[in-house]
Amino acid sequence: MKHPAGLTFSDFPDAAEPFGPFEAWMAEAKTSEPRDPDAIALATVDADGMPNVRMVLLKGWGPEGFIFYTNRESAKGRELEGQGKAALVIYWKSLSRQVRVRGPVSPVTSAQSDAYFGSRARGAQVGAWASQQSRPLKNREELQVAVTRVEAQYEGKEVPRPPHWIGYRIAPLYVEFWQEQPFRLHDRVVFSRAALDRSWTRSRLYP
Ligand SMILES: Cc1cc2nc3c(=O)[nH]c(=O)nc-3n(C[C@H](O)[C@H](O)[C@H](O)COP(=O)(O)O)c2cc1C
């Protein structure tokens, strides 16, 4: 197994915040991961305090937060709206690297959701109307009927963004960079802040 060089703050020379390092790691992952370098596991908690987790695609990252798109009426949508907090983890096998993020969640602007929805393939736009994400589905045929109905409804027209299909942003309070090292003596570098308007503190954790 490949063990990239040890991770130290000198890997992030100018980083007083985690966004530059994340961008650098994502850029490397895009060249080395065979598929979906932007796939994240998104963790939420339901109204009973039961954790839940699933993959989604990370569509934006930077000082404004970590952004993904989904159906706000889905299980995750209800959990995000109910708790207002989430965590994500991303693992790049090809680089033996992990990044963990935690923080409050809020919807992105309607204009941002519109822009991203508009960039999607028409089939995916139709699917966003046809799928009542996370609700019971009798069989595949029921879904196909819904797809056909939506296709007919918007034939020859642009498919508008469903109001329930939106982006969310995790505004990070905690971002941890993890780099595998031999004998499980991994490197962990953490950027954390007490509140979104406070400055970042950097620290290291035992593996
Ligand atoms: C690689 C991958 C990427 C995915 N991307 C998304 C996504 O961006 N948005 C989304 O709503 N679901 C995405 N899904 C499906 C979710 O994992 C999940 O099945 C769905 O959102 C319903 O989750 P929920 O019932 O917890 O709300 C993706 C699944 C995989 C495996």
Tab-separated table of N, CA and C in Angstrom, residues 34-100:
chain	number	residue	atom	x	y	z
A	34	PRO	N	-10.606	6.743	-9.344
A	34	PRO	CA	-11.207	6.257	-10.580
A	34	PRO	C	-12.633	6.757	-10.792
A	35	ARG	N	-13.377	7.000	-9.691
A	35	ARG	CA	-14.781	7.440	-9.829
A	35	ARG	C	-15.179	8.330	-8.668
A	36	ASP	N	-16.044	9.278	-8.949
A	36	ASP	CA	-16.717	10.076	-7.918
A	36	ASP	C	-15.811	10.557	-6.782
A	37	PRO	N	-14.784	11.335	-7.088
A	37	PRO	CA	-13.961	11.872	-5.996
A	37	PRO	C	-14.760	12.802	-5.082
A	38	ASP	N	-15.938	13.228	-5.573
A	38	ASP	CA	-16.765	14.164	-4.803
A	38	ASP	C	-17.890	13.460	-4.040
A	39	ALA	N	-17.831	12.135	-3.919
A	39	ALA	CA	-18.871	11.418	-3.164
A	39	ALA	C	-18.559	11.505	-1.672
A	40	ILE	N	-19.549	11.967	-0.903
A	40	ILE	CA	-19.367	12.106	0.544
A	40	ILE	C	-20.417	11.268	1.267
A	41	ALA	N	-20.079	10.814	2.454
A	41	ALA	CA	-21.093	10.227	3.325
A	41	ALA	C	-21.620	11.363	4.187
A	42	LEU	N	-22.924	11.572	4.110
A	42	LEU	CA	-23.580	12.670	4.829
A	42	LEU	C	-24.328	12.090	6.024
A	43	ALA	N	-23.952	12.539	7.213
A	43	ALA	CA	-24.571	12.027	8.438
A	43	ALA	C	-25.536	13.055	8.996
A	44	THR	N	-26.711	12.556	9.387
A	44	THR	CA	-27.726	13.403	10.009
A	44	THR	C	-28.256	12.661	11.228
A	45	VAL	N	-29.139	13.316	11.957
A	45	VAL	CA	-29.755	12.696	13.126
A	45	VAL	C	-31.252	12.952	13.037
A	46	ASP	N	-32.062	11.924	13.316
A	46	ASP	CA	-33.505	12.126	13.207
A	46	ASP	C	-34.094	12.682	14.512
A	47	ALA	N	-35.408	12.851	14.518
A	47	ALA	CA	-36.061	13.502	15.659
A	47	ALA	C	-35.902	12.706	16.950
A	48	ASP	N	-35.651	11.393	16.838
A	48	ASP	CA	-35.442	10.569	18.034
A	48	ASP	C	-33.971	10.482	18.424
A	49	GLY	N	-33.122	11.199	17.722
A	49	GLY	CA	-31.688	11.144	18.033
A	49	GLY	C	-30.981	9.966	17.374
A	50	MET	N	-31.672	9.269	16.479
A	50	MET	CA	-31.074	8.123	15.780
A	50	MET	C	-30.253	8.630	14.599
A	51	PRO	N	-28.955	8.293	14.556
A	51	PRO	CA	-28.139	8.732	13.418
A	51	PRO	C	-28.562	8.068	12.114
A	52	ASN	N	-28.242	8.720	11.023
A	52	ASN	CA	-28.547	8.220	9.693
A	52	ASN	C	-27.403	8.663	8.789
A	53	VAL	N	-27.102	7.888	7.771
A	53	VAL	CA	-25.996	8.260	6.897
A	53	VAL	C	-26.240	7.708	5.506
A	54	ARG	N	-25.824	8.468	4.499
A	54	ARG	CA	-25.942	8.045	3.097
A	54	ARG	C	-24.969	8.871	2.258
A	55	MET	N	-24.697	8.355	1.062
A	55	MET	CA	-23.797	9.076	0.158
A	55	MET	C	-24.565	10.171	-0.587
A	56	VAL	N	-23.929	11.303	-0.784
A	56	VAL	CA	-24.413	12.301	-1.740
A	56	VAL	C	-23.184	12.876	-2.454
A	57	LEU	N	-23.425	13.651	-3.483
A	57	LEU	CA	-22.306	14.251	-4.209
A	57	LEU	C	-22.070	15.685	-3.740
A	58	LEU	N	-20.827	15.984	-3.456
A	58	LEU	CA	-20.451	17.326	-3.032
A	58	LEU	C	-20.346	18.199	-4.281
A	59	LYS	N	-21.155	19.253	-4.321
A	59	LYS	CA	-21.195	20.072	-5.536
A	59	LYS	C	-20.551	21.434	-5.358
A	60	GLY	N	-20.164	21.761	-4.142
A	60	GLY	CA	-19.472	23.024	-3.912
A	60	GLY	C	-18.730	22.964	-2.602
A	61	TRP	N	-17.623	23.696	-2.497
A	61	TRP	CA	-16.878	23.766	-1.244
A	61	TRP	C	-16.081	25.048	-1.248
A	62	GLY	N	-15.855	25.581	-0.075
A	62	GLY	CA	-15.118	26.829	0.054
A	62	GLY	C	-15.621	27.549	1.287
A	63	PRO	N	-15.195	28.807	1.450
A	63	PRO	CA	-15.562	29.540	2.660
A	63	PRO	C	-17.069	29.583	2.930
A	64	GLU	N	-17.890	29.478	1.891
A	64	GLU	CA	-19.344	29.500	2.143
A	64	GLU	C	-19.852	28.141	2.617
A	65	GLY	N	-19.021	27.127	2.577
A	65	GLY	CA	-19.419	25.833	3.122
A	65	GLY	C	-19.306	24.703	2.116
A	66	PHE	N	-19.850	23.558	2.529
A	66	PHE	CA	-19.802	22.335	1.720
A	66	PHE	C	-21.235	22.067	1.243
A	67	ILE	N	-21.417	22.072	-0.070
A	67	ILE	CA	-22.770	22.125	-0.648
A	67	ILE	C	-23.135	20.827	-1.373
A	68	PHE	N	-24.364	20.385	-1.142
A	68	PHE	CA	-24.892	19.213	-1.860
A	68	PHE	C	-26.364	19.496	-2.151
A	69	TYR	N	-26.938	18.677	-3.034
A	69	TYR	CA	-28.329	18.897	-3.477
A	69	TYR	C	-29.151	17.651	-3.218
A	70	THR	N	-30.394	17.880	-2.854
A	70	THR	CA	-31.264	16.749	-2.555
A	70	THR	C	-32.725	17.196	-2.514
A	71	ASN	N	-33.565	16.260	-2.090
A	71	ASN	CA	-34.999	16.512	-1.948
A	71	ASN	C	-35.255	16.852	-0.480
A	72	ARG	N	-35.791	18.057	-0.235
A	72	ARG	CA	-35.941	18.461	1.171
A	72	ARG	C	-37.035	17.662	1.883
A	73	GLU	N	-37.859	16.937	1.101
A	73	GLU	CA	-38.899	16.105	1.724
A	73	GLU	C	-38.420	14.674	1.948
A	74	SER	N	-37.177	14.383	1.601
A	74	SER	CA	-36.611	13.046	1.836
A	74	SER	C	-36.313	12.879	3.322
A	75	ALA	N	-35.904	11.669	3.690
A	75	ALA	CA	-35.533	11.433	5.089
A	75	ALA	C	-34.433	12.405	5.497
A	76	LYS	N	-33.421	12.512	4.649
A	76	LYS	CA	-32.307	13.400	5.017
A	76	LYS	C	-32.741	14.851	5.066
A	77	GLY	N	-33.656	15.232	4.144
A	77	GLY	CA	-34.145	16.609	4.135
A	77	GLY	C	-34.858	16.938	5.438
A	78	ARG	N	-35.697	16.007	5.886
A	78	ARG	CA	-36.416	16.238	7.143
A	78	ARG	C	-35.439	16.308	8.314
A	79	GLU	N	-34.413	15.462	8.275
A	79	GLU	CA	-33.437	15.453	9.370
A	79	GLU	C	-32.589	16.730	9.361
A	80	LEU	N	-32.224	17.175	8.175
A	80	LEU	CA	-31.441	18.410	8.071
A	80	LEU	C	-32.260	19.594	8.571
A	81	GLU	N	-33.535	19.626	8.162
A	81	GLU	CA	-34.392	20.746	8.559
A	81	GLU	C	-34.689	20.679	10.058
A	82	GLY	N	-34.841	19.445	10.566
A	82	GLY	CA	-35.212	19.267	11.976
A	82	GLY	C	-34.078	19.624	12.922
A	83	GLN	N	-32.860	19.214	12.597
A	83	GLN	CA	-31.743	19.398	13.532
A	83	GLN	C	-30.888	20.599	13.188
A	84	GLY	N	-30.857	20.944	11.900
A	84	GLY	CA	-30.038	22.097	11.500
A	84	GLY	C	-28.545	21.855	11.592
A	85	LYS	N	-28.144	20.587	11.670
A	85	LYS	CA	-26.723	20.241	11.795
A	85	LYS	C	-26.447	18.980	11.002
A	86	ALA	N	-25.207	18.828	10.562
A	86	ALA	CA	-24.846	17.601	9.848
A	86	ALA	C	-23.334	17.424	9.902
A	87	ALA	N	-22.910	16.246	9.489
A	87	ALA	CA	-21.487	15.954	9.357
A	87	ALA	C	-21.289	15.238	8.036
A	88	LEU	N	-20.091	15.329	7.524
A	88	LEU	CA	-19.775	14.569	6.306
A	88	LEU	C	-18.390	13.981	6.437
A	89	VAL	N	-18.196	12.910	5.720
A	89	VAL	CA	-16.849	12.348	5.601
A	89	VAL	C	-16.621	11.978	4.145
A	90	ILE	N	-15.390	12.197	3.714
A	90	ILE	CA	-15.000	11.833	2.353
A	90	ILE	C	-13.721	11.025	2.471
A	91	TYR	N	-13.653	9.947	1.725
A	91	TYR	CA	-12.468	9.080	1.783
A	91	TYR	C	-11.962	8.865	0.377
A	92	TRP	N	-10.695	9.209	0.166
A	92	TRP	CA	-10.073	9.008	-1.131
A	92	TRP	C	-9.125	7.820	-1.007
A	93	LYS	N	-9.589	6.652	-1.463
A	93	LYS	CA	-8.796	5.425	-1.329
A	93	LYS	C	-7.458	5.548	-2.026
A	94	SER	N	-7.474	6.200	-3.208
A	94	SER	CA	-6.249	6.264	-4.006
A	94	SER	C	-5.163	7.069	-3.311
A	95	LEU	N	-5.534	7.903	-2.364
A	95	LEU	CA	-4.562	8.758	-1.670
A	95	LEU	C	-4.447	8.408	-0.192
A	96	SER	N	-5.245	7.442	0.252
A	96	SER	CA	-5.289	7.084	1.682
A	96	SER	C	-5.534	8.335	2.531
A	97	ARG	N	-6.541	9.078	2.126
A	97	ARG	CA	-6.868	10.318	2.825
A	97	ARG	C	-8.352	10.392	3.173
A	98	GLN	N	-8.615	11.001	4.303
A	98	GLN	CA	-9.989	11.220	4.750
A	98	GLN	C	-10.127	12.673	5.196
A	99	VAL	N	-11.310	13.251	4.931
A	99	VAL	CA	-11.630	14.570	5.496
A	99	VAL	C	-12.988	14.471	6.170
A	100	ARG	N	-13.061	15.005	7.375
A	100	ARG	CA	-14.322	15.033	8.132
A	100	ARG	C	-14.725	16.480	8.396
